PDB file of C-alpha atoms in Angstrom:
ATOM      1  CA  GLN A   1     131.022  77.166 112.760  1.00 90.00           C
ATOM      2  CA  VAL A   2     130.382  77.302 116.488  1.00 96.00           C
ATOM      3  CA  GLN A   3     132.746  76.474 119.337  1.00 97.00           C
ATOM      4  CA  LEU A   4     132.083  75.904 123.012  1.00 98.00           C
ATOM      5  CA  VAL A   5     134.956  76.373 125.438  1.00 96.00           C
ATOM      6  CA  GLU A   6     134.666  75.283 129.056  1.00 96.00           C
ATOM      7  CA  SER A   7     136.778  76.392 131.986  1.00 95.00           C
ATOM      8  CA  GLY A   8     136.842  76.170 135.761  1.00 97.00           C
ATOM      9  CA  GLY A   9     137.382  72.490 136.424  1.00 95.00           C
ATOM     10  CA  GLY A  10     139.994  71.152 138.804  1.00 97.00           C
ATOM     11  CA  LEU A  11     140.680  69.367 142.060  1.00 98.00           C
ATOM     12  CA  VAL A  12     138.672  70.287 145.143  1.00 98.00           C
ATOM     13  CA  GLN A  13     138.183  68.760 148.566  1.00 98.00           C
ATOM     14  CA  PRO A  14     134.839  67.299 149.630  1.00 98.00           C
ATOM     15  CA  GLY A  15     132.521  70.067 150.762  1.00 98.00           C
ATOM     16  CA  GLY A  16     134.240  72.597 148.541  1.00 98.00           C
ATOM     17  CA  SER A  17     132.989  74.635 145.604  1.00 98.00           C
ATOM     18  CA  LEU A  18     133.835  75.177 141.961  1.00 98.00           C
ATOM     19  CA  LYS A  19     132.318  77.308 139.231  1.00 98.00           C
ATOM     20  CA  LEU A  20     132.364  76.139 135.629  1.00 98.00           C
ATOM     21  CA  SER A  21     131.967  78.447 132.655  1.00 98.00           C
ATOM     22  CA  CYS A  22     131.186  77.695 129.027  1.00 98.00           C
ATOM     23  CA  VAL A  23     131.403  80.311 126.293  1.00 98.00           C
ATOM     24  CA  ALA A  24     129.877  79.866 122.863  1.00 97.00           C
ATOM     25  CA  SER A  25     131.477  81.660 119.940  1.00 97.00           C
ATOM     26  CA  GLY A  26     131.290  81.691 116.160  1.00 96.00           C
ATOM     27  CA  SER A  27     128.388  82.152 113.767  1.00 95.00           C
ATOM     28  CA  ILE A  28     125.627  82.545 116.339  1.00 95.00           C
ATOM     29  CA  ARG A  29     122.169  83.766 115.388  1.00 95.00           C
ATOM     30  CA  SER A  30     120.317  82.399 118.382  1.00 93.00           C
ATOM     31  CA  ILE A  31     120.913  80.157 121.391  1.00 95.00           C
ATOM     32  CA  ASN A  32     118.060  78.192 122.871  1.00 94.00           C
ATOM     33  CA  GLY A  33     118.896  75.639 125.553  1.00 95.00           C
ATOM     34  CA  MET A  34     122.253  75.517 127.306  1.00 97.00           C
ATOM     35  CA  GLY A  35     123.405  73.187 129.995  1.00 98.00           C
ATOM     36  CA  TRP A  36     125.754  70.664 131.467  1.00 98.00           C
ATOM     37  CA  TYR A  37     126.145  66.911 131.420  1.00 98.00           C
ATOM     38  CA  ARG A  38     128.768  64.842 133.150  1.00 98.00           C
ATOM     39  CA  GLN A  39     130.331  61.443 132.669  1.00 97.00           C
ATOM     40  CA  ALA A  40     132.265  59.462 135.229  1.00 95.00           C
ATOM     41  CA  PRO A  41     134.386  56.423 134.309  1.00 89.00           C
ATOM     42  CA  ARG A  42     132.225  53.380 133.519  1.00 90.00           C
ATOM     43  CA  ASN A  43     129.060  55.500 133.786  1.00 91.00           C
ATOM     44  CA  GLN A  44     126.709  56.874 131.193  1.00 95.00           C
ATOM     45  CA  ARG A  45     126.598  60.577 130.500  1.00 95.00           C
ATOM     46  CA  GLU A  46     123.991  62.162 132.766  1.00 97.00           C
ATOM     47  CA  LEU A  47     122.218  65.484 132.871  1.00 97.00           C
ATOM     48  CA  VAL A  48     123.488  67.847 135.522  1.00 98.00           C
ATOM     49  CA  ALA A  49     121.539  71.011 134.780  1.00 98.00           C
ATOM     50  CA  ALA A  50     119.954  72.827 131.867  1.00 98.00           C
ATOM     51  CA  THR A  51     118.414  76.190 131.169  1.00 96.00           C
ATOM     52  CA  THR A  52     116.271  77.596 128.396  1.00 91.00           C
ATOM     53  CA  SER A  53     116.594  81.007 126.818  1.00 85.00           C
ATOM     54  CA  GLY A  54     113.570  82.044 128.878  1.00 86.00           C
ATOM     55  CA  GLY A  55     115.232  81.127 132.148  1.00 85.00           C
ATOM     56  CA  THR A  56     113.571  77.811 132.958  1.00 95.00           C
ATOM     57  CA  THR A  57     115.994  75.490 134.736  1.00 97.00           C
ATOM     58  CA  ILE A  58     116.091  71.774 135.464  1.00 97.00           C
ATOM     59  CA  TYR A  59     118.514  69.757 137.568  1.00 98.00           C
ATOM     60  CA  GLY A  60     119.536  66.175 137.923  1.00 97.00           C
ATOM     61  CA  ASP A  61     118.265  64.650 141.157  1.00 97.00           C
ATOM     62  CA  SER A  62     121.754  64.095 142.537  1.00 96.00           C
ATOM     63  CA  VAL A  63     122.696  67.782 142.367  1.00 98.00           C
ATOM     64  CA  LYS A  64     119.474  69.520 143.372  1.00 97.00           C
ATOM     65  CA  GLY A  65     120.062  72.000 146.169  1.00 97.00           C
ATOM     66  CA  ARG A  66     123.826  71.993 145.642  1.00 98.00           C
ATOM     67  CA  PHE A  67     124.387  73.160 142.056  1.00 98.00           C
ATOM     68  CA  THR A  68     123.056  76.277 140.364  1.00 98.00           C
ATOM     69  CA  ILE A  69     122.978  76.926 136.642  1.00 98.00           C
ATOM     70  CA  SER A  70     122.876  80.428 135.220  1.00 96.00           C
ATOM     71  CA  ARG A  71     123.530  82.101 131.906  1.00 95.00           C
ATOM     72  CA  ASP A  72     124.514  85.453 130.516  1.00 94.00           C
ATOM     73  CA  ASN A  73     122.815  85.778 127.150  1.00 93.00           C
ATOM     74  CA  ALA A  74     124.793  88.901 126.248  1.00 94.00           C
ATOM     75  CA  LYS A  75     128.013  86.906 126.639  1.00 96.00           C
ATOM     76  CA  ASN A  76     126.702  83.605 125.205  1.00 96.00           C
ATOM     77  CA  THR A  77     127.881  81.994 128.419  1.00 97.00           C
ATOM     78  CA  VAL A  78     126.462  79.404 130.772  1.00 97.00           C
ATOM     79  CA  TYR A  79     127.745  78.836 134.281  1.00 98.00           C
ATOM     80  CA  LEU A  80     127.513  76.025 136.789  1.00 98.00           C
ATOM     81  CA  GLN A  81     128.088  76.897 140.430  1.00 98.00           C
ATOM     82  CA  MET A  82     128.824  73.697 142.332  1.00 98.00           C
ATOM     83  CA  ASN A  83     128.695  73.743 146.130  1.00 98.00           C
ATOM     84  CA  SER A  84     128.980  71.049 148.776  1.00 98.00           C
ATOM     85  CA  LEU A  85     130.868  68.865 146.347  1.00 98.00           C
ATOM     86  CA  LYS A  86     131.070  65.144 146.985  1.00 98.00           C
ATOM     87  CA  PRO A  87     133.499  62.507 145.706  1.00 97.00           C
ATOM     88  CA  GLU A  88     130.693  61.089 143.579  1.00 96.00           C
ATOM     89  CA  ASP A  89     130.577  64.387 141.677  1.00 97.00           C
ATOM     90  CA  THR A  90     133.939  63.474 140.167  1.00 97.00           C
ATOM     91  CA  ALA A  91     133.507  63.349 136.391  1.00 98.00           C
ATOM     92  CA  VAL A  92     134.216  65.088 133.125  1.00 98.00           C
ATOM     93  CA  TYR A  93     131.697  67.886 132.749  1.00 98.00           C
ATOM     94  CA  TYR A  94     130.502  68.790 129.261  1.00 98.00           C
ATOM     95  CA  CYS A  95     128.537  71.851 128.311  1.00 98.00           C
ATOM     96  CA  TYR A  96     126.165  71.952 125.395  1.00 98.00           C
ATOM     97  CA  ALA A  97     124.297  74.659 123.571  1.00 98.00           C
ATOM     98  CA  ASP A  98     121.480  74.596 121.074  1.00 97.00           C
ATOM     99  CA  VAL A  99     122.819  77.174 118.636  1.00 96.00           C
ATOM    100  CA  ASN A 100     120.852  77.968 115.495  1.00 94.00           C
ATOM    101  CA  ASN A 101     118.857  74.765 116.186  1.00 95.00           C
ATOM    102  CA  ILE A 102     121.992  72.616 116.190  1.00 96.00           C
ATOM    103  CA  VAL A 103     123.387  71.130 119.397  1.00 97.00           C
ATOM    104  CA  TYR A 104     127.081  71.680 119.981  1.00 97.00           C
ATOM    105  CA  TRP A 105     129.269  70.243 122.732  1.00 97.00           C
ATOM    106  CA  GLY A 106     132.321  71.468 124.538  1.00 97.00           C
ATOM    107  CA  GLN A 107     135.472  69.404 124.913  1.00 96.00           C
ATOM    108  CA  GLY A 108     134.837  68.673 128.581  1.00 96.00           C
ATOM    109  CA  THR A 109     136.505  69.755 131.787  1.00 97.00           C
ATOM    110  CA  GLN A 110     137.612  67.430 134.570  1.00 98.00           C
ATOM    111  CA  VAL A 111     136.228  67.905 138.066  1.00 98.00           C
ATOM    112  CA  THR A 112     137.829  65.792 140.792  1.00 98.00           C
ATOM    113  CA  VAL A 113     136.540  65.818 144.353  1.00 98.00           C
ATOM    114  CA  SER A 114     139.013  64.194 146.671  1.00 97.00           C
ATOM    115  CA  SER A 115     140.797  64.740 149.947  1.00 95.00           C
TER     116      SER A 115
END
């Protein structure tokens, strides 16, 4: 069994920053892609950022230039540095990981951008 645990969400003012972390644990032989999606109320889940085991990264159009994804393969951890946050970034952020060719999801962490 594999678990993903996210941390780092919270309340931040517009223009502020947050860093999310997601740690994978359990019976891990290999991790391929890792990344983040988000879902705001009444919206579909959307891709925020993703990274492959080789370091290739992709970003959703709405976060390009503001968010940075990174990973520490030794720690089975993926990070999301979020800068210049806007109210429209408010959502539940979910991490995922392709572990042993199965995609697992975290429980989600709330990010609220508000003054």
